[in-house]
């Protein structure tokens, strides 16, 4: 082959491999909105846009590659990007490091370790659909609860029934929008303890949380029958045995056409014995102001929600390789009314009764982990008590010729639905911990769940109040499973390629 022919082939190969340019027209707007426009015009998925916050102003017009467009849009933004593949871009908060040369700045993305797969591993090295939001990103995006994290996690959605009533959905699969008799397809965990059986998400406030992890399902091999579509795991900050610390935060906000909202939260960490015993306490009070008016009851801002809760954790370092954690968490949530609207009434409704909701959650857990003959052993025992109830205006079932309870002559009906769930759980895991291409784990899982669901339909008739329907159901479920998993690493990834305009490894993106 001649040199000219070889050069032509080389040029052709480069042309074929070149990243395509797209004509983009993104008007000046906040960073998050501009990234959404980029995703639509470039036909790519942009994850975690809320990491850029709601401020800033950016835009562009012209022909750009995806990388050029991202670099220009986020040039002065408080967030950074990582091109996962040709169709996926992940946005993360930008963390500034102290450069050796003051004239230069660099962005360092710390390696994030996750434990959703029941073994510590770097997020970028897990061969599974795992996503995580670290503490810094939770704070930057003001992700106070589950609903505010879903936009930052691929494939995770939530229903919109209201605080303490929602259900999580992963990969578009669900057992239904409302809580029923079926096992939830998403299993929610607080550290190592499951929170729900077939209940709505308790909507815990994410105060003093280290990270949120999601592993997309099916995950029955590690988490049992409640993980058909995935796991949503909240990892809290553990007690620090070396140094005392404390923090407090308060927010106050106003709602146009509604009442004010406020929140107060804080934590205290106290080493009781340096390197041996530590205590961490968390507490919060959260009020979400209502914005809907009930014209029938002549009341304004009826959909107010109050959420109070806290956690207490005690850590003991029994030996160099053994550690025991004793923890408890609780939350009390009260919503004065639902957030439903009626067509043609704007932000108003005309229900005959307040459709209030209560969601109370309590959990206690004991976790022990350590080394045993060159292996890692962990045991997690937990007790969860979850009670929730709702009132509904059921007048339509008593009014009209075709109504099922029309013969009662009632002018008002109220349906009261209640569920009380008690759950005991034990999870024992033994895994390899030596360096090597092959790693494994085996485990045993046992759970006992008791659910009581008393419900009734009360009606108001000319003769007084009466019960038209009553149900007092009791269900007990026992689960026992043995599971295991092994993985073999064939090779290590090569060195990371620095981004364009970057000459040091410090500013290289997390991509090969």
Coordinates of C-alpha atoms in Angstrom, one line a residue:
X1 CA 0.0 0.0 0.0
X2 CA 1.4 3.4 -0.9
X3 CA 1.8 6.2 1.6
X4 CA -0.9 8.2 -0.1
X5 CA -3.3 5.3 0.1
X6 CA -2.5 4.7 3.8
X7 CA -3.0 8.4 4.5
X8 CA -6.4 8.4 2.7
X9 CA -7.5 5.3 4.8
X10 CA -6.3 7.0 8.0
X11 CA -8.3 10.2 7.1
X12 CA -11.3 8.2 6.3
X13 CA -11.1 6.3 9.5
X14 CA -10.9 9.5 11.5
X15 CA -13.8 10.9 9.6
X16 CA -15.9 7.9 10.4
X17 CA -15.0 8.0 14.0
X18 CA -15.5 11.7 14.4
X19 CA -18.3 12.8 16.7
X20 CA -21.3 14.2 14.7
X21 CA -22.1 17.9 14.8
X22 CA -25.7 19.0 15.3
X23 CA -27.3 22.3 14.7
X24 CA -28.4 23.6 18.1
X25 CA -30.4 26.6 19.0
X26 CA -30.7 27.0 22.8
X27 CA -31.9 30.4 24.0
X28 CA -30.4 32.0 27.1
X29 CA -32.0 30.4 30.1
X30 CA -31.0 28.8 33.5
X31 CA -28.5 26.0 33.3
X32 CA -30.9 23.2 34.1
X33 CA -33.4 24.3 31.4
X34 CA -30.7 24.7 28.8
X35 CA -29.5 21.2 29.5
X36 CA -33.1 19.9 29.0
X37 CA -33.2 21.7 25.7
X38 CA -29.9 20.2 24.7
X39 CA -31.1 16.7 25.5
X40 CA -34.2 17.2 23.3
X41 CA -32.3 18.7 20.3
X42 CA -29.4 16.2 20.5
X43 CA -31.6 13.2 21.2
X44 CA -29.7 12.2 24.4
X45 CA -30.7 11.6 28.0
X46 CA -29.3 14.2 30.4
X47 CA -29.5 13.0 34.0
X48 CA -29.2 15.1 37.1
X49 CA -29.9 18.6 35.6
X50 CA -31.0 19.8 39.1
X51 CA -27.4 19.6 40.2
X52 CA -26.9 23.0 38.4
X53 CA -29.5 24.7 40.6
X54 CA -32.1 27.1 39.3
X55 CA -29.9 30.1 38.7
X56 CA -27.4 31.1 36.0
X57 CA -27.9 32.0 32.4
X58 CA -26.5 30.2 29.4
X59 CA -27.3 29.4 25.7
X60 CA -25.8 28.8 22.3
X61 CA -26.6 28.7 18.6
X62 CA -24.6 26.9 15.9
X63 CA -23.2 23.5 14.9
X64 CA -21.6 21.7 17.8
X65 CA -20.6 18.2 18.9
X66 CA -22.2 17.0 22.1
X67 CA -19.0 17.5 24.1
X68 CA -18.5 21.0 22.7
X69 CA -22.1 22.0 23.5
X70 CA -21.8 20.7 27.1
X71 CA -18.4 22.5 27.6
X72 CA -19.8 25.8 26.4
X73 CA -23.1 25.6 28.2
X74 CA -21.5 24.7 31.5
X75 CA -18.4 26.8 31.2
X76 CA -19.2 28.9 34.3
X77 CA -21.8 26.7 35.9
X78 CA -21.7 25.2 39.4
X79 CA -22.0 21.7 37.9
X80 CA -20.0 19.5 35.6
X81 CA -20.8 16.8 33.0
X82 CA -19.8 13.2 32.3
X83 CA -20.6 11.6 28.9
X84 CA -21.6 8.0 29.9
X85 CA -22.2 6.8 26.4
X86 CA -23.4 8.2 23.0
X87 CA -26.9 8.6 24.4
X88 CA -26.4 9.4 28.1
X89 CA -24.9 12.4 29.9
X90 CA -24.8 12.7 33.7
X91 CA -24.6 16.1 35.4
X92 CA -22.9 16.3 38.8
X93 CA -22.1 19.2 41.2
X94 CA -18.7 20.8 40.6
X95 CA -16.3 20.5 43.4
X96 CA -13.4 22.9 43.4
X97 CA -10.0 21.8 44.6
X98 CA -7.1 24.0 45.7
X99 CA -4.8 24.1 42.7
X100 CA -1.0 24.4 43.0
X101 CA -1.1 27.2 40.5
X102 CA -3.5 30.0 41.7
X103 CA -4.0 31.0 38.1
X104 CA -5.5 27.6 37.3
X105 CA -8.5 25.9 38.6
X106 CA -9.4 22.2 38.4
X107 CA -12.5 20.1 39.0
X108 CA -12.1 16.9 40.9
X109 CA -14.9 14.4 41.0
X110 CA -14.4 12.2 44.1
X111 CA -14.8 8.5 43.7
X112 CA -18.2 7.4 45.2
X113 CA -18.4 4.2 47.1
X114 CA -21.8 2.5 47.3
X115 CA -23.0 -0.5 49.2
X116 CA -26.4 -1.2 47.4
X117 CA -25.0 -4.5 46.1
X118 CA -24.2 -5.6 49.7
X119 CA -20.5 -5.1 49.2
X120 CA -18.5 -1.8 49.1
X121 CA -17.6 -0.9 45.5
X122 CA -16.8 2.1 43.4
X123 CA -19.9 3.3 41.6
X124 CA -18.1 3.3 38.2
X125 CA -17.0 -0.4 38.6
X126 CA -20.3 -2.0 39.4
X127 CA -21.6 -4.1 36.5
X128 CA -25.3 -3.3 37.3
X129 CA -27.8 -0.5 36.9
X130 CA -26.8 1.5 40.0
X131 CA -27.2 5.2 40.6
X132 CA -26.2 7.3 43.6
X133 CA -26.7 10.9 44.9
X134 CA -24.0 12.0 47.4
X135 CA -24.6 14.3 50.3
X136 CA -23.2 17.4 48.6
X137 CA -25.5 16.9 45.6
X138 CA -28.5 16.4 47.9
X139 CA -27.8 19.7 49.7
X140 CA -27.0 21.6 46.5
X141 CA -30.2 20.5 44.8
X142 CA -32.3 21.0 48.0
X143 CA -33.4 17.3 47.8
X144 CA -35.3 17.2 51.1
X145 CA -37.3 14.0 50.4
X146 CA -37.8 11.1 48.0
X147 CA -39.8 13.2 45.5
X148 CA -36.9 15.6 44.9
X149 CA -34.4 12.9 44.2
X150 CA -36.3 11.1 41.4
X151 CA -35.3 13.6 38.7
X152 CA -31.6 12.9 39.5
X153 CA -31.9 9.1 39.3
X154 CA -32.3 7.3 36.0
X155 CA -35.5 5.3 35.7
X156 CA -37.0 6.4 39.0
X157 CA -40.4 8.0 39.3
X158 CA -43.0 8.6 42.0
X159 CA -46.8 9.0 41.9
X160 CA -48.3 12.4 42.8
X161 CA -50.9 11.5 45.4
X162 CA -49.3 13.7 48.1
X163 CA -46.9 13.6 51.0
X164 CA -46.9 10.2 52.7
X165 CA -49.2 8.7 50.0
X166 CA -46.8 8.2 47.1
X167 CA -45.4 5.0 45.7
X168 CA -42.0 4.6 44.0
X169 CA -41.8 3.3 40.5
X170 CA -38.6 2.0 38.9
X171 CA -38.2 1.1 35.2
X172 CA -41.9 2.0 34.6
X173 CA -43.3 -1.1 36.5
X174 CA -45.6 -0.8 39.4
X175 CA -48.3 -2.8 41.2
X176 CA -50.6 0.2 40.8
X177 CA -50.7 3.9 41.7
X178 CA -52.6 3.2 45.0
X179 CA -51.7 1.0 47.9
X180 CA -53.3 -2.3 47.6
X181 CA -52.9 -5.9 48.7
X182 CA -50.0 -6.7 46.4
X183 CA -46.3 -6.7 47.4
X184 CA -44.6 -3.4 46.4
X185 CA -42.3 -3.8 43.4
X186 CA -39.8 -1.3 44.8
X187 CA -38.2 -2.0 48.2
X188 CA -37.2 1.0 50.2
X189 CA -34.4 0.7 52.7
X190 CA -33.1 2.9 55.5
X191 CA -29.4 1.7 55.8
X192 CA -29.8 -2.0 56.1
X193 CA -33.4 -2.2 57.1
X194 CA -36.4 -2.4 54.7
X195 CA -39.2 0.2 55.4
X196 CA -42.2 -1.1 53.5
X197 CA -44.2 -4.2 52.6
X198 CA -47.1 -2.9 50.4
X199 CA -47.3 0.5 52.0
X200 CA -46.8 3.9 50.4
X201 CA -43.4 5.4 50.9
X202 CA -43.1 7.0 54.4
X203 CA -41.6 10.1 52.8
X204 CA -38.7 10.4 55.3
X205 CA -37.0 13.8 55.3
X206 CA -33.4 13.4 54.0
X207 CA -31.7 15.1 56.9
X208 CA -28.0 14.3 57.6
X209 CA -28.0 11.7 54.9
X210 CA -24.7 10.5 53.4
X211 CA -26.2 9.4 50.0
X212 CA -29.1 7.9 48.3
X213 CA -28.5 4.7 46.2
X214 CA -30.8 3.1 43.6
X215 CA -30.1 -0.3 42.1
X216 CA -32.5 -1.1 39.2
X217 CA -34.1 -4.5 39.3
X218 CA -34.9 -7.2 39.2
X219 CA -32.9 -7.8 42.3
X220 CA -34.5 -10.8 43.8
X221 CA -31.1 -12.6 44.1
X222 CA -30.0 -10.1 46.8
X223 CA -33.2 -8.5 48.2
X224 CA -36.0 -11.0 47.8
X225 CA -39.6 -10.7 46.5
X226 CA -40.0 -6.9 47.1
X227 CA -37.3 -5.9 44.7
X228 CA -38.9 -6.9 41.4
X229 CA -38.1 -3.5 39.8
X230 CA -35.4 -2.3 42.2
X231 CA -34.1 -0.9 45.5
X232 CA -34.3 2.6 46.8
X233 CA -31.8 2.9 49.7
X234 CA -31.2 5.8 52.1
X235 CA -27.7 5.7 53.7
X236 CA -27.5 7.9 56.8
X237 CA -24.3 9.5 58.3
X238 CA -22.8 7.2 60.9
X239 CA -21.5 8.4 64.3
X240 CA -18.0 9.8 64.2
X241 CA -15.9 8.2 67.0
X242 CA -13.1 10.8 66.7
X243 CA -14.5 14.3 66.7
X244 CA -17.6 16.1 67.9
X245 CA -19.7 18.1 65.5
X246 CA -23.1 19.7 65.1
X247 CA -25.1 21.5 62.5
X248 CA -28.4 23.3 62.2
X249 CA -30.3 24.7 59.2
X250 CA -33.6 26.6 58.8
X251 CA -35.6 27.6 55.7
X252 CA -38.6 29.9 55.2
X253 CA -40.5 30.2 52.0
X254 CA -43.6 31.8 50.7
X255 CA -46.2 30.4 48.2
X256 CA -48.1 32.7 45.9
X257 CA -51.8 32.2 46.7
X258 CA -51.0 30.0 49.7
X259 CA -49.5 29.9 53.2
X260 CA -45.9 30.0 54.1
X261 CA -43.6 27.0 54.5
X262 CA -40.8 26.5 57.0
X263 CA -38.3 23.9 58.1
X264 CA -35.8 23.4 60.9
X265 CA -33.3 20.6 61.1
X266 CA -30.1 19.7 62.9
X267 CA -27.7 17.1 64.1
X268 CA -25.3 16.5 66.9
X269 CA -22.4 14.0 66.9
X270 CA -20.6 13.2 70.2
X271 CA -17.8 10.7 70.8
X272 CA -18.5 9.1 74.1
X273 CA -15.2 7.3 74.1
X274 CA -12.6 8.2 71.5
X275 CA -12.2 5.5 68.9
X276 CA -14.6 3.2 70.8
X277 CA -18.1 4.7 71.3
X278 CA -20.0 7.5 69.5
X279 CA -23.5 8.9 69.4
X280 CA -25.3 10.8 66.7
X281 CA -28.7 12.5 67.0
X282 CA -30.8 14.0 64.2
X283 CA -34.1 16.0 64.5
X284 CA -36.3 18.0 62.1
X285 CA -39.6 19.9 61.9
X286 CA -41.1 20.6 58.5
X287 CA -44.3 22.5 57.6
X288 CA -45.5 22.7 54.0
X289 CA -48.0 25.5 53.6
X290 CA -51.2 24.7 51.8
X291 CA -52.4 26.4 48.6
X292 CA -55.8 24.9 47.8
X293 CA -59.1 26.4 49.0
X294 CA -62.3 24.5 49.8
X295 CA -65.3 26.5 48.7
X296 CA -67.8 24.1 50.3
X297 CA -66.2 24.2 53.8
X298 CA -65.2 27.9 53.3
X299 CA -61.6 27.2 54.3
X300 CA -58.4 28.4 52.7
X301 CA -55.0 26.6 52.2
X302 CA -56.5 23.3 53.3
X303 CA -53.7 21.0 52.1
X304 CA -51.1 21.8 54.7
X305 CA -48.6 19.1 55.7
X306 CA -46.6 18.9 59.0
X307 CA -43.7 16.4 59.3
X308 CA -41.7 15.8 62.5
X309 CA -39.0 13.2 63.0
X310 CA -35.6 12.2 64.1
X311 CA -32.9 9.5 64.4
X312 CA -30.6 8.3 67.1
X313 CA -27.5 6.1 66.4
X314 CA -25.0 4.6 68.7
X315 CA -21.8 3.0 67.3
X316 CA -19.4 0.8 69.3
X317 CA -16.0 -0.3 68.0
X318 CA -15.6 -3.6 69.9
X319 CA -12.3 -4.5 68.4
X320 CA -10.1 -3.5 65.5
X321 CA -12.2 -5.5 63.1
X322 CA -15.7 -5.6 64.7
X323 CA -18.3 -2.9 64.8
X324 CA -21.8 -2.7 66.2
X325 CA -24.5 -0.1 65.4
X326 CA -27.7 0.4 67.3
X327 CA -30.1 2.9 65.7
X328 CA -33.7 4.1 65.9
X329 CA -35.7 6.4 63.6
X330 CA -39.2 7.8 63.7
X331 CA -41.4 10.2 61.8
X332 CA -44.9 11.6 62.3
X333 CA -46.6 13.1 59.2
X334 CA -50.0 14.8 59.0
X335 CA -51.7 16.2 55.9
X336 CA -54.8 18.2 56.5
X337 CA -56.2 17.4 53.0
X338 CA -55.4 15.9 49.6
X339 CA -53.9 17.9 46.8
X340 CA -56.5 17.0 44.2
X341 CA -58.2 19.6 42.1
X342 CA -61.6 19.7 40.5
X343 CA -61.9 20.5 36.8
X344 CA -62.8 24.1 36.1
X345 CA -62.3 25.3 39.6
X346 CA -58.6 26.4 39.5
X347 CA -56.9 26.0 42.8
X348 CA -60.2 25.2 44.6
X349 CA -62.2 22.2 45.4
X350 CA -65.7 21.5 46.9
X351 CA -65.4 18.4 49.0
X352 CA -67.8 17.9 51.9
X353 CA -65.1 16.7 54.3
X354 CA -61.4 17.2 54.8
X355 CA -59.5 14.2 53.1
X356 CA -56.8 14.1 55.7
X357 CA -53.9 11.6 55.8
X358 CA -51.7 10.3 58.6
X359 CA -48.4 8.4 58.1
X360 CA -46.4 7.3 61.2
X361 CA -43.2 5.4 60.9
X362 CA -40.9 3.9 63.6
X363 CA -37.8 1.6 63.1
X364 CA -35.2 0.1 65.3
X365 CA -32.1 -1.7 64.0
X366 CA -29.1 -3.6 65.3
X367 CA -26.2 -4.2 62.9
X368 CA -22.9 -6.0 63.5
X369 CA -20.1 -6.4 61.0
X370 CA -16.5 -7.6 61.2
X371 CA -13.8 -10.0 60.0
X372 CA -14.1 -13.7 60.5
X373 CA -11.2 -15.9 59.3
X374 CA -10.3 -13.7 56.3
X375 CA -14.0 -13.2 55.4
X376 CA -16.4 -10.4 56.1
X377 CA -19.6 -11.1 58.1
X378 CA -22.5 -8.8 58.7
X379 CA -25.8 -9.2 60.5
X380 CA -28.7 -6.7 60.3
X381 CA -31.7 -7.1 62.5
X382 CA -34.6 -4.7 62.4
X383 CA -38.1 -4.1 63.6
X384 CA -40.4 -1.7 61.6
X385 CA -43.8 -0.4 62.6
X386 CA -45.7 1.6 60.0
X387 CA -49.2 3.0 60.4
X388 CA -51.1 5.1 57.8
X389 CA -54.7 6.1 57.4
X390 CA -56.7 8.3 55.1
X391 CA -60.2 9.9 55.0
X392 CA -62.1 10.2 51.7
X393 CA -65.3 12.0 50.7
X394 CA -67.4 9.0 49.6
X395 CA -70.7 10.8 49.1
X396 CA -71.0 9.8 45.4
X397 CA -71.6 6.2 46.4
X398 CA -74.8 7.2 48.2
X399 CA -76.2 9.7 45.8
X400 CA -77.9 8.9 42.5
X401 CA -80.1 6.1 41.2
X402 CA -77.1 3.9 40.3
X403 CA -75.1 4.5 43.5
X404 CA -74.4 1.2 45.4
X405 CA -75.6 2.7 48.7
X406 CA -78.5 4.9 47.4
X407 CA -81.1 3.0 49.4
X408 CA -79.7 4.3 52.6
X409 CA -81.0 7.8 52.0
X410 CA -77.7 9.4 53.1
X411 CA -76.5 12.8 52.1
X412 CA -72.9 12.4 53.2
X413 CA -70.5 9.4 53.3
X414 CA -66.9 9.1 54.6
X415 CA -64.6 6.2 53.9
X416 CA -61.9 5.7 56.5
X417 CA -59.0 3.5 55.4
X418 CA -56.3 2.3 57.9
X419 CA -53.3 0.0 57.8
X420 CA -51.0 -1.1 60.6
X421 CA -47.9 -3.0 59.5
X422 CA -45.3 -4.7 61.8
X423 CA -42.2 -6.3 60.3
X424 CA -39.3 -8.2 61.8
X425 CA -36.3 -8.7 59.5
X426 CA -32.9 -10.5 59.7
X427 CA -30.3 -10.4 57.0
X428 CA -27.0 -12.3 57.4
X429 CA -24.3 -11.9 54.8
X430 CA -20.9 -13.6 54.4
X431 CA -18.6 -12.3 51.7
X432 CA -15.0 -12.5 50.4
X433 CA -12.8 -9.6 51.2
X434 CA -9.4 -10.5 49.7
X435 CA -8.1 -8.8 46.6
X436 CA -8.4 -10.8 43.5
X437 CA -10.3 -11.2 40.2
X438 CA -13.1 -13.4 41.8
X439 CA -15.4 -12.1 44.6
X440 CA -18.5 -13.7 46.1
X441 CA -21.1 -13.4 48.8
X442 CA -23.7 -15.7 50.3
X443 CA -26.6 -14.7 52.6
X444 CA -29.7 -15.7 54.5
X445 CA -32.8 -13.5 54.8
X446 CA -35.8 -14.0 57.0
X447 CA -38.8 -11.7 57.5
X448 CA -42.2 -11.9 59.3
X449 CA -44.8 -9.3 58.4
X450 CA -48.2 -8.7 60.1
X451 CA -50.6 -6.3 58.4
X452 CA -54.0 -5.2 59.9
X453 CA -56.3 -3.2 57.7
X454 CA -59.5 -2.1 59.4
X455 CA -61.6 0.1 57.1
X456 CA -65.2 1.4 57.3
X457 CA -67.7 3.4 55.3
X458 CA -69.7 5.8 57.5
X459 CA -72.8 7.6 56.3
X460 CA -75.0 10.4 57.6
X461 CA -78.8 9.6 57.3
X462 CA -81.9 11.2 58.7
X463 CA -81.8 8.7 61.5
X464 CA -78.2 9.6 62.5
X465 CA -74.8 8.2 61.7
X466 CA -74.4 4.6 60.8
X467 CA -71.8 2.2 59.4
X468 CA -72.6 1.0 55.9
X469 CA -69.6 -1.2 55.3
X470 CA -66.8 -2.5 57.5
X471 CA -63.7 -4.6 56.8
X472 CA -61.2 -5.9 59.4
X473 CA -58.6 -7.8 57.4
X474 CA -55.5 -9.4 58.9
X475 CA -52.6 -10.8 56.8
X476 CA -49.4 -12.5 57.9
X477 CA -46.5 -13.2 55.6
X478 CA -43.3 -15.1 56.4
X479 CA -40.3 -15.1 54.1
X480 CA -37.1 -17.2 54.2
X481 CA -34.4 -17.1 51.5
X482 CA -30.9 -18.2 50.8
X483 CA -29.0 -16.3 48.2
X484 CA -25.6 -15.9 46.7
X485 CA -23.7 -14.0 44.0
X486 CA -20.2 -14.2 42.4
X487 CA -18.4 -12.0 40.0
X488 CA -15.2 -12.4 38.0
X489 CA -13.1 -9.4 36.7
X490 CA -11.4 -10.1 33.4
X491 CA -9.2 -7.0 33.3
X492 CA -8.7 -3.4 34.5
X493 CA -9.7 -0.3 32.6
X494 CA -6.9 1.7 31.0
X495 CA -5.9 5.3 32.0
X496 CA -8.6 7.9 31.6
X497 CA -8.4 10.3 28.7
X498 CA -8.2 14.0 29.7
X499 CA -10.9 16.3 28.3
X500 CA -10.2 18.7 25.5
X501 CA -8.3 21.7 26.9
X502 CA -7.2 19.7 29.9
X503 CA -3.6 18.8 30.3
X504 CA -3.6 17.3 33.8
X505 CA -5.2 14.1 35.2
X506 CA -6.9 16.2 37.9
X507 CA -9.4 17.7 35.4
X508 CA -10.0 14.5 33.4
X509 CA -13.6 13.4 33.3
X510 CA -14.7 10.0 34.7
X511 CA -14.7 8.2 31.3
X512 CA -12.2 6.0 29.5

